[in-house]
Amino acid sequence: MFDIQEIRSQFTILNREVNGKPLVYLDNAATSQKPDSVLKVWNDYYTEINANVHRGIHTLSQLATEEMELSRRKIQKFINAKHDFEVIFTKGTTEGLNLIAYILTQKLKKDDEIIISYLEHHSNIVPWQLLCERTGAKLRVIPIDENGILQLNYLDEFLSEKTKVVSVNQVSNALGIVNPVEEIIARTRKNSDAYIVIDGAQSAPHFEIDVQQMDCDFFVFSGHKMYAPMGTGILYGKQEILEDLPPFHGGGEMIATCSFDGTTYAGLPFKYEAGTPNVGGNIALGAAVDFIEKIGRQNIQNHENALLEYAQRKLLELENIKIYGEKAKRVGVVSFNLEGVGISSDVGMILDKMGIAVRTGHHCTQPIMDFFNIAGTVRASFAVYNTFEEIDKLVEGVKKAQKMLG
């Protein structure tokens, strides 16, 4: 049974007030709040274990290693990776994408091509631009239509023997649009041998992920958007590809042998995990997976879809509201503006005075904003603990902003 009040009771922060009002937290696409169970696991590591992993024979080091490797196996199951060593711990989606772009450097040459889309976060644009600068490759961008929907006929036009990388997000952080990654992958496989990278930062918290069925080469996501601590994330890569490519960072943990004459590298996953990892955070990421699985991903998806439908319907009952991507398939995000109000942050500040946390601005997606000829949007994004009553408060806040801003 899905009990929203029982779920909310697991998040102590939801009991606090902001500006004298009960907190209404609708900025989950930026970061989610953390349940007490996850915070307890994180705290228990530092108060009861606090040792480095893989490097000691003493009890605390053994415990730390066991707990972190258990977390890795939980994540393997969570995304249905074939092997646990295909799961690489990172600081988050941004580091994962930068890692991939760096280790692919030797695979690209002048005039090769990298395909991304107009819907990408800057983290899935800039690393590829840097790769183009290093190699002389060229960037090609799948356009969108007025609804924010990718125009995949351009993908077919772009794909060729020059295509070496196709990297797209599964869900747009700015608009909440769900992209047809399975179709993108199938079209790419049919027409090229490109590496396929999927940014799952906004999909992993919201619905089931199966990297084997998807048949991507890489899949990256962040822990802090799925109820885990900040500074945690995952890079999944197919075994044969990760074994073929060079390391990202050099240092401890990632070596098999090291001498002044040369170094050999450790096997997976340690080849890509140089240095001391975020042990407590990585263990807590496993606890976040436990939290999600206990509720059930289908239950989470059903609840968030209902919130989205309700929020869109209630906002569109107001006059002079523009929702971006309104007609596209979306998940958990309403990105909107008040017509005639040029600065979305003005709306955000009014809502904040009412205890309502939303995100305003370009959401690290300036090309999307340029496409719609706007500076930014107001973005309300949902998580499993949000309620319909909170949507009502958002709508009342928007009404107040309309009156105050004319």
PDB file of C-alpha atoms in Angstrom, residues 255 257-264:
ATOM      1  CA  ILE A 255      47.241   0.047 -10.178  1.00  0.00           C
ATOM      2  CA  THR A 257      51.924  -2.861 -10.242  1.00  0.00           C
ATOM      3  CA  CYS A 258      53.793   0.430 -10.078  1.00  0.00           C
ATOM      4  CA  SER A 259      57.497   1.155 -10.535  1.00  0.00           C
ATOM      5  CA  PHE A 260      59.570   3.963 -11.987  1.00  0.00           C
ATOM      6  CA  ASP A 261      59.871   1.893 -15.132  1.00  0.00           C
ATOM      7  CA  GLY A 262      56.124   1.740 -15.672  1.00  0.00           C
ATOM      8  CA  THR A 263      52.708   0.896 -14.286  1.00  0.00           C
ATOM      9  CA  THR A 264      50.097  -1.754 -15.000  1.00  0.00           C
TER      10      THR A 264
END
